[in-house]
Tab-separated table of C-alpha atoms in Angstrom:
chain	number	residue	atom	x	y	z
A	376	UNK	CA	-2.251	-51.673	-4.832
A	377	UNK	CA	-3.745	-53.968	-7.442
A	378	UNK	CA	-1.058	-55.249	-9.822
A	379	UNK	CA	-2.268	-57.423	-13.188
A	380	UNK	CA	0.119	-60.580	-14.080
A	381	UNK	CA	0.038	-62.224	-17.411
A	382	UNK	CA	-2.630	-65.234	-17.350
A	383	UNK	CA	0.173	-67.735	-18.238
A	384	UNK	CA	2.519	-68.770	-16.542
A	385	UNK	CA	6.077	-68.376	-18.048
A	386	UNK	CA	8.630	-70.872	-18.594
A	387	UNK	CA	9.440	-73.734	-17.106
A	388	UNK	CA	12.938	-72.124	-16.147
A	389	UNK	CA	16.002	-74.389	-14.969
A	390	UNK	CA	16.568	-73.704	-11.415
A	391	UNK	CA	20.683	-73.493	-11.075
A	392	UNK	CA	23.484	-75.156	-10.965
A	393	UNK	CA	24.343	-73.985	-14.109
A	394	UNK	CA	27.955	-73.763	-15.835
A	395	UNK	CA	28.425	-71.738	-19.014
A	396	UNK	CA	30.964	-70.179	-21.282
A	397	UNK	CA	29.795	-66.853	-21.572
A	398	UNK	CA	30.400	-64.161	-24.803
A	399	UNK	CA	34.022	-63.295	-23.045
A	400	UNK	CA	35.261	-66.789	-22.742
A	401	UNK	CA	34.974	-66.779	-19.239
A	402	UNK	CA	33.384	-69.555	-17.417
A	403	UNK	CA	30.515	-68.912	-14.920
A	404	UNK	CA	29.054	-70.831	-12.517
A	405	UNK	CA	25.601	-69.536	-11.128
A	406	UNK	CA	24.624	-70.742	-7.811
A	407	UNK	CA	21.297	-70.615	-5.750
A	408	UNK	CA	22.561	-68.852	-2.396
A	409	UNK	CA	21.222	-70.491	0.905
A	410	UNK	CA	22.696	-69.730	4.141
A	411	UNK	CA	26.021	-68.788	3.141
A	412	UNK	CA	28.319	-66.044	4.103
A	413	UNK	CA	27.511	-62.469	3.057
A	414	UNK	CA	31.039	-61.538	3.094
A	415	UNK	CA	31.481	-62.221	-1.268
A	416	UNK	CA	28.461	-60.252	-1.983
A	417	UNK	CA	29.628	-57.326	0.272
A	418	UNK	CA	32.764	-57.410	-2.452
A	419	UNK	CA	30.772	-57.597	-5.124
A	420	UNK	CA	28.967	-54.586	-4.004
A	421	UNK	CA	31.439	-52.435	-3.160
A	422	UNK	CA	33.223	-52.886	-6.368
A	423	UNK	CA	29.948	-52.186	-8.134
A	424	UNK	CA	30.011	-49.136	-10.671
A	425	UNK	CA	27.743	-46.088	-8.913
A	426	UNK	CA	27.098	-45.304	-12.372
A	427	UNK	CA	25.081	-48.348	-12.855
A	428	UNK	CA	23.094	-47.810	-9.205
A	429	UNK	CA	19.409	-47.427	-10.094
A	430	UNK	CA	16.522	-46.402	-8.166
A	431	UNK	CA	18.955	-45.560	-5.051
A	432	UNK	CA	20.362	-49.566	-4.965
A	433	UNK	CA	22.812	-51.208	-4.205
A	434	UNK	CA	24.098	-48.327	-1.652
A	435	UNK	CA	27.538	-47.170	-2.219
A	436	UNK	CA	28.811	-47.967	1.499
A	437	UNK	CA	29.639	-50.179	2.926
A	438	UNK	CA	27.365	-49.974	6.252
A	439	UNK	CA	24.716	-49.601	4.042
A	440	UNK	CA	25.379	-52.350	1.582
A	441	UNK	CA	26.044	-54.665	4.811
A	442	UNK	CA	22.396	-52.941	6.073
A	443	UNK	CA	20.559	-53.866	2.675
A	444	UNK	CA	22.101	-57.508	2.040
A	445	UNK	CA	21.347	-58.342	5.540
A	446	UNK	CA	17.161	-57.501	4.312
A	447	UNK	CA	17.420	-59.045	0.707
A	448	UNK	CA	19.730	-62.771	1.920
A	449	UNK	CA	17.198	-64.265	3.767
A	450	UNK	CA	15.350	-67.483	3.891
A	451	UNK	CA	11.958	-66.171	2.665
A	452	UNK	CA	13.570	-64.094	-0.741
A	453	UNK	CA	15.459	-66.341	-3.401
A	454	UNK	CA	18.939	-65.720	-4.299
A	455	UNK	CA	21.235	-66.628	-6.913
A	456	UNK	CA	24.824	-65.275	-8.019
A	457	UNK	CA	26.869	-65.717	-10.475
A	458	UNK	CA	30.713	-66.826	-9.695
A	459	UNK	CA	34.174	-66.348	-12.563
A	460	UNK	CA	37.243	-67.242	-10.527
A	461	UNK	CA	36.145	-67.955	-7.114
A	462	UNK	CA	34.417	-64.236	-7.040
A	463	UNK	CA	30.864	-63.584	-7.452
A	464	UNK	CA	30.336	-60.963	-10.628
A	465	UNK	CA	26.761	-61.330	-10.733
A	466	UNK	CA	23.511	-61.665	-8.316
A	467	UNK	CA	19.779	-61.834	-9.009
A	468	UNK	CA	16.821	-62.046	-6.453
A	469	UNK	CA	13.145	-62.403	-5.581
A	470	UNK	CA	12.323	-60.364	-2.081
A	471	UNK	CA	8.402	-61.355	-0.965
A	472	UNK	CA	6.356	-58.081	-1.155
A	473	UNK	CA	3.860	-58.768	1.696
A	474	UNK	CA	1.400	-59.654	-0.788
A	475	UNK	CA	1.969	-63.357	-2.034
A	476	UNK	CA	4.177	-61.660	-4.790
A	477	UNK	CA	8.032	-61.294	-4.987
A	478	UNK	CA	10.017	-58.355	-6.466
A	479	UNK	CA	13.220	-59.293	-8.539
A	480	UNK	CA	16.114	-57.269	-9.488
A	481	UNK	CA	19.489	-58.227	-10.980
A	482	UNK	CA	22.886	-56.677	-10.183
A	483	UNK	CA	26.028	-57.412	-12.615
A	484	UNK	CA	29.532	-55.961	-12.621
A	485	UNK	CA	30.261	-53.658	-15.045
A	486	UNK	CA	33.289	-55.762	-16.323
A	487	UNK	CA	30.970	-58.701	-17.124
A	488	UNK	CA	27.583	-57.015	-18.804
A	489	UNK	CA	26.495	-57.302	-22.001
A	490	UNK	CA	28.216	-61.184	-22.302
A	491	UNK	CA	24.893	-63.034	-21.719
A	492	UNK	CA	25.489	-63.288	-17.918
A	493	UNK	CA	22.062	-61.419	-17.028
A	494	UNK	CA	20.037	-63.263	-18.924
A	495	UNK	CA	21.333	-66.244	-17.792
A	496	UNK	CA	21.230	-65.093	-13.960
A	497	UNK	CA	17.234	-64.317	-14.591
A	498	UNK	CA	16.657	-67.686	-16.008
A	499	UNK	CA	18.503	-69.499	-12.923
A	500	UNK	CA	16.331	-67.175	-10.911
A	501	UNK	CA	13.412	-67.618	-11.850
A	502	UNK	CA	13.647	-71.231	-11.704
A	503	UNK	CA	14.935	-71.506	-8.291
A	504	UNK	CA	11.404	-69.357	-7.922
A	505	UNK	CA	9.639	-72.067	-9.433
A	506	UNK	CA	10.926	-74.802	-7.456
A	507	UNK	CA	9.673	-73.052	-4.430
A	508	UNK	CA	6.577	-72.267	-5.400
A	509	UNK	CA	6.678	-68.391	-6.072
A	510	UNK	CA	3.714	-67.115	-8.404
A	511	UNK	CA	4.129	-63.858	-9.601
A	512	UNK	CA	6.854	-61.745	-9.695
A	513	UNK	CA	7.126	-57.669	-10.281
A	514	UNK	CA	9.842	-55.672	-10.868
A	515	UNK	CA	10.195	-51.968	-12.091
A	516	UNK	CA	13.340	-50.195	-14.374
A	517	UNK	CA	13.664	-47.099	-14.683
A	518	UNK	CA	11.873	-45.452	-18.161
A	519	UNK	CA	14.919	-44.787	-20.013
A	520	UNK	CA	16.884	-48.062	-19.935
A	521	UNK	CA	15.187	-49.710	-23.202
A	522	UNK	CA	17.795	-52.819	-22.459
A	523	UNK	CA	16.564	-54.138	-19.345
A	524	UNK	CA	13.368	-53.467	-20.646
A	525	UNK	CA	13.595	-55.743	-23.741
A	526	UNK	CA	15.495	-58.185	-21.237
A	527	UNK	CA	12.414	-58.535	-19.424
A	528	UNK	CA	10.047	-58.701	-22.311
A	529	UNK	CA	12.128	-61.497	-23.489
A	530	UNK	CA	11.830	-63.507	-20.457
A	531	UNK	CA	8.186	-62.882	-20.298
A	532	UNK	CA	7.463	-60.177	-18.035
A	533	UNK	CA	4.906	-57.787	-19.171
A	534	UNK	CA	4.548	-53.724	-18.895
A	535	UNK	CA	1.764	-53.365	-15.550
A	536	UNK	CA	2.078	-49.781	-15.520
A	537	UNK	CA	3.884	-47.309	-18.024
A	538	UNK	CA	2.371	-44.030	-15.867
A	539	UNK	CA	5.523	-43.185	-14.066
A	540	UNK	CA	8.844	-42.692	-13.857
A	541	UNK	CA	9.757	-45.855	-13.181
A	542	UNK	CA	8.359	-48.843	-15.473
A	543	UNK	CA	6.509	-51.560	-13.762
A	544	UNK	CA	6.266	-55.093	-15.174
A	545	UNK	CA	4.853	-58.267	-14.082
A	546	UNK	CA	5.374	-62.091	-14.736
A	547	UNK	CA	3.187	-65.289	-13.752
A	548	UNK	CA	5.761	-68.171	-12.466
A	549	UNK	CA	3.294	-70.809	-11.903
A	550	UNK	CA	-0.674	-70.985	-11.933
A	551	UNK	CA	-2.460	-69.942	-8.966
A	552	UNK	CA	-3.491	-72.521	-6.515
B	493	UNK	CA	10.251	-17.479	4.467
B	494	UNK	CA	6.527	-18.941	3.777
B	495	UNK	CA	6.546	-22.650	3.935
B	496	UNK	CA	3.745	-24.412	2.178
B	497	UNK	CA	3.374	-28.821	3.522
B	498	UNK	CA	1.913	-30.630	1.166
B	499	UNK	CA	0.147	-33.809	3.147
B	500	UNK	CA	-1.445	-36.999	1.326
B	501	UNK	CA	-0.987	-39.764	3.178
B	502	UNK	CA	-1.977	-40.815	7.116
B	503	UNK	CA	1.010	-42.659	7.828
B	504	UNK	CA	3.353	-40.122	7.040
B	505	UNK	CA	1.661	-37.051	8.679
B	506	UNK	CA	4.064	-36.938	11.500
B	507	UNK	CA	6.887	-37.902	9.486
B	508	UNK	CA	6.432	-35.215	7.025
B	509	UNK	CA	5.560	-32.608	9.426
B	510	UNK	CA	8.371	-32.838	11.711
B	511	UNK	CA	10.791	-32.934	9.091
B	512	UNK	CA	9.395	-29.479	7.925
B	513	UNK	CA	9.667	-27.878	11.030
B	514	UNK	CA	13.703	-29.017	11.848
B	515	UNK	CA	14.383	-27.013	9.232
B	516	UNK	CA	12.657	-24.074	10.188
B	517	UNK	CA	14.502	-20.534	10.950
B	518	UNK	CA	12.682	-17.993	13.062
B	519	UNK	CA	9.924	-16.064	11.655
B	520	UNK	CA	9.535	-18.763	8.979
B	521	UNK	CA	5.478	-19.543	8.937
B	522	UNK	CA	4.027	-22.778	7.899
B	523	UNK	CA	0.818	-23.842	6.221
B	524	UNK	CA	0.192	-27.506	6.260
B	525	UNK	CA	-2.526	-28.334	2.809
B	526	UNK	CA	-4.030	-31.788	3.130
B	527	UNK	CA	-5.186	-33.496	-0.421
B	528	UNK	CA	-6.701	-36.295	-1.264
B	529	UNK	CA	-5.436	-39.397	0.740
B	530	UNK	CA	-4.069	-42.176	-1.341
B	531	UNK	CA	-4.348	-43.912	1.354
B	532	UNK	CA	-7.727	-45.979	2.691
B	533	UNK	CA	-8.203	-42.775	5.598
B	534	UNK	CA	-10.458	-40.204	4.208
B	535	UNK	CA	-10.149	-36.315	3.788
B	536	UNK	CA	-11.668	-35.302	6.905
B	537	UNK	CA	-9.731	-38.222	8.687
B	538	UNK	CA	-6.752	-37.116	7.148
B	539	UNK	CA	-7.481	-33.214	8.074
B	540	UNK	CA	-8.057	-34.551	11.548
B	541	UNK	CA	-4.729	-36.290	11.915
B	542	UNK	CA	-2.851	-32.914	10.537
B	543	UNK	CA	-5.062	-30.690	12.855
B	544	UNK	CA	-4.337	-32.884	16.244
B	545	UNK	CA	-0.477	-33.292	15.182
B	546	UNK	CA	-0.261	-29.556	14.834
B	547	UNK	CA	-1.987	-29.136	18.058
B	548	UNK	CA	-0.078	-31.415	19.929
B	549	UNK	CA	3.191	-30.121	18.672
B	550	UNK	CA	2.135	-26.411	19.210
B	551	UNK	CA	3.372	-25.701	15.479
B	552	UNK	CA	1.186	-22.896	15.078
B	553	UNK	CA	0.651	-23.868	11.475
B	554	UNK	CA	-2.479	-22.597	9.671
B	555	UNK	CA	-4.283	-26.148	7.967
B	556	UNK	CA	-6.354	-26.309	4.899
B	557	UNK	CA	-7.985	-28.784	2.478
B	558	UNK	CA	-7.333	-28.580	-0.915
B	559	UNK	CA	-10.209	-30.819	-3.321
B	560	UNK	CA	-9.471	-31.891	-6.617
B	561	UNK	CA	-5.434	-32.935	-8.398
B	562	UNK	CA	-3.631	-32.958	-5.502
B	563	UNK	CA	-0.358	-32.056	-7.116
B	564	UNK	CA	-1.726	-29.408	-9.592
B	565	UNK	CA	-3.913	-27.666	-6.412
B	566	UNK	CA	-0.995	-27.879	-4.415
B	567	UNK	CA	1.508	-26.057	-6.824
B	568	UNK	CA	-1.227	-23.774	-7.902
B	569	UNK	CA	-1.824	-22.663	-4.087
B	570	UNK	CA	2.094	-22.374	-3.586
B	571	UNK	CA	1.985	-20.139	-6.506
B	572	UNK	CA	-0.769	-17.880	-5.969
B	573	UNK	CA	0.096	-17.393	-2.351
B	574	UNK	CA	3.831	-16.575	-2.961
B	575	UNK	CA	5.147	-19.571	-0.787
B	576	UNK	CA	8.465	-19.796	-1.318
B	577	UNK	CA	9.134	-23.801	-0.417
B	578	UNK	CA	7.215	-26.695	-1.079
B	579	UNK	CA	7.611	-29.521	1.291
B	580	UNK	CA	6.119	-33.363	0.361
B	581	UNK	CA	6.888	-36.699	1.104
B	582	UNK	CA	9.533	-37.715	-0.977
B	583	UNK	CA	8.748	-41.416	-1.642
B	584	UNK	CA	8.759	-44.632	-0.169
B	585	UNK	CA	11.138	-47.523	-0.652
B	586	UNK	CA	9.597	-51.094	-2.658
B	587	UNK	CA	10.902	-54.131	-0.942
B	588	UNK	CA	14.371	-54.309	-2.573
B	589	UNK	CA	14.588	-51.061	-1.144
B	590	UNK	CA	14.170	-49.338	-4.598
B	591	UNK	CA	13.075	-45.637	-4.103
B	592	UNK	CA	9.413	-45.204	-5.274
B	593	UNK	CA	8.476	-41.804	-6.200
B	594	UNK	CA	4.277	-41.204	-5.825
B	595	UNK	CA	2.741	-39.348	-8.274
B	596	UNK	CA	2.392	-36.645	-5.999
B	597	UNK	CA	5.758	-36.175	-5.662
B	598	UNK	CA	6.774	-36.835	-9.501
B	599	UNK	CA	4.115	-34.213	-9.917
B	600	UNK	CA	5.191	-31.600	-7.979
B	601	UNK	CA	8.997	-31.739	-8.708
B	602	UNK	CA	7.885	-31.447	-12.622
B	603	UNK	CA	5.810	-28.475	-12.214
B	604	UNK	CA	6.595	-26.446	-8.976
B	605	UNK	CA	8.273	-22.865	-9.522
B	606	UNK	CA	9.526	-23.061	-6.162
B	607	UNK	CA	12.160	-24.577	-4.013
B	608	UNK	CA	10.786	-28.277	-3.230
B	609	UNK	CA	12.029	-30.223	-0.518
B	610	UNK	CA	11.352	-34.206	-0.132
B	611	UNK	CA	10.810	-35.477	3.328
B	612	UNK	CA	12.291	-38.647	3.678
């Protein structure tokens, strides 16, 4: 499949560390994740809120969420998560598609949404994507959730195709070679 | 019952079909329609895969080609036959593991009458 990216590249982004008060009061730290444990994301997952599961992810057990980290935290995708109090509350990633692009998704608890902890998690993201060299990035959200839409738009990602029931959008990290 | 397979894609012929026929009961029948690939195979490469897993299997499923929309000639047959299931692939999974539904499949759980099932 053909996908279309935006001519120009987006950003620059600030890869992480970054420390922030976020809309709560609560301070976050967001982290890029290399080679660590799996063990705090496997508790961040299974106290995730099935209500906010989209397109069949993150599973809700925990074989399966052990199953699907174990494909997503690994050397090739980029990973960062967001930590408040020693726990991680928030992770975003970039998983290479096979085709010199990466697909990106973000996952916060429900306890810390809508306090500016996304958006920060895709900026952080997206610059630990620049600084290793990823080009374009896709991601698709389901038709219905106008948020994450606008989120995206925000950041720069643009609609690639509004045909079905999920929404596709694409982003250009860095000017091809 | 009267099962009516629903087949687009050359990768997923076996999948598909076996998955139809575990959930068979006796004196179920089964009639495998191949559509247009979205795949790189073509329609006769596609009918050929169908025809020599059938074959192979011993399913003793009658196979046809169906031209044109494949999800609109495919609930159109189911209907004017009297098939009373629909079987189709029921999506793949992106690299995040995000289930992808193909249009086929968005288009025949929209319009079919019938009972649909989604192989997975």
């Amino acid at each position: 499949m053909t996908r279309i990216y935006p001519e120009t590249p987006a950003g620059p982004f600030d890869p992480p560390p970054a420390v922030f008060t976020d809309a709560e009061n609560r301070q976050i730290e967001i982290q890029t994740y290399d080679d660590g444990s799996i063990e705090p994301f496997v508790t961040m997952y299974l106290a995730f809120e099935p209500a906010d599961r989209a397109q069949g992810i993150p599973p809700t057990n925990e074989p399966r969420i052990r199953e699907w980290l174990e494909q997503i935290l690994i050397d090739e995708s980029v990973n960062v998560y967001a930590t408040y109090d020693g726990g991680v509350i928030g992770h975003a990633t970039l998983v290479p598609d096979g085709n010199d692009a990466y697909e990106l998704a973000i996952f916060v608890l429900r306890a810390y949404q809508q306090s500016g902890i996304g958006t920060r998690l895709i900026y952080c993201l997206l610059g630990a994507g620049q600084a290793r060299g990823v080009e374009r990035v896709w991601l698709s959200v389901e038709r219905w959730n106008a948020a994450a839409r606008a989120l995206y738009r925000n950041v720069g990602f643009e609609p690639t195709d509004a045909d079905g029931f999920e929404f596709e959008m694409s982003l250009r990290l860095s000017a091809t070679q | 019952m009267r099962i009516l397979v629903g087949i687009d894609q050359s990768d997923r012929v076996a999948p598909v079909l076996s998955g139809a026929c575990q959930r068979l009961s006796d004196g179920d029948s089964i009639t495998v329609a191949v559509v247009a690939p979205t795949d790189e195979a073509s329609m006769d490469e596609l009918e050929m895969a169908v025809s020599d897993y059938v074959d192979a299997n011993e399913l003793g499923a009658t196979v046809t080609t169906l031209s044109g929309h494949p999800g609109s000639e495919l609930v159109e047959l189911a209907e004017r036959k009297g098939f009373d299931r629909l079987v189709i692939d029921g999506g793949r999974r992106s690299p995040l593991g995000k289930i992808q539904l193909a249009a086929l499949t968005e288009f025949v759980l929209l319009n079919a009458t019938m009972t649909v099932t989604l192989i997975r």
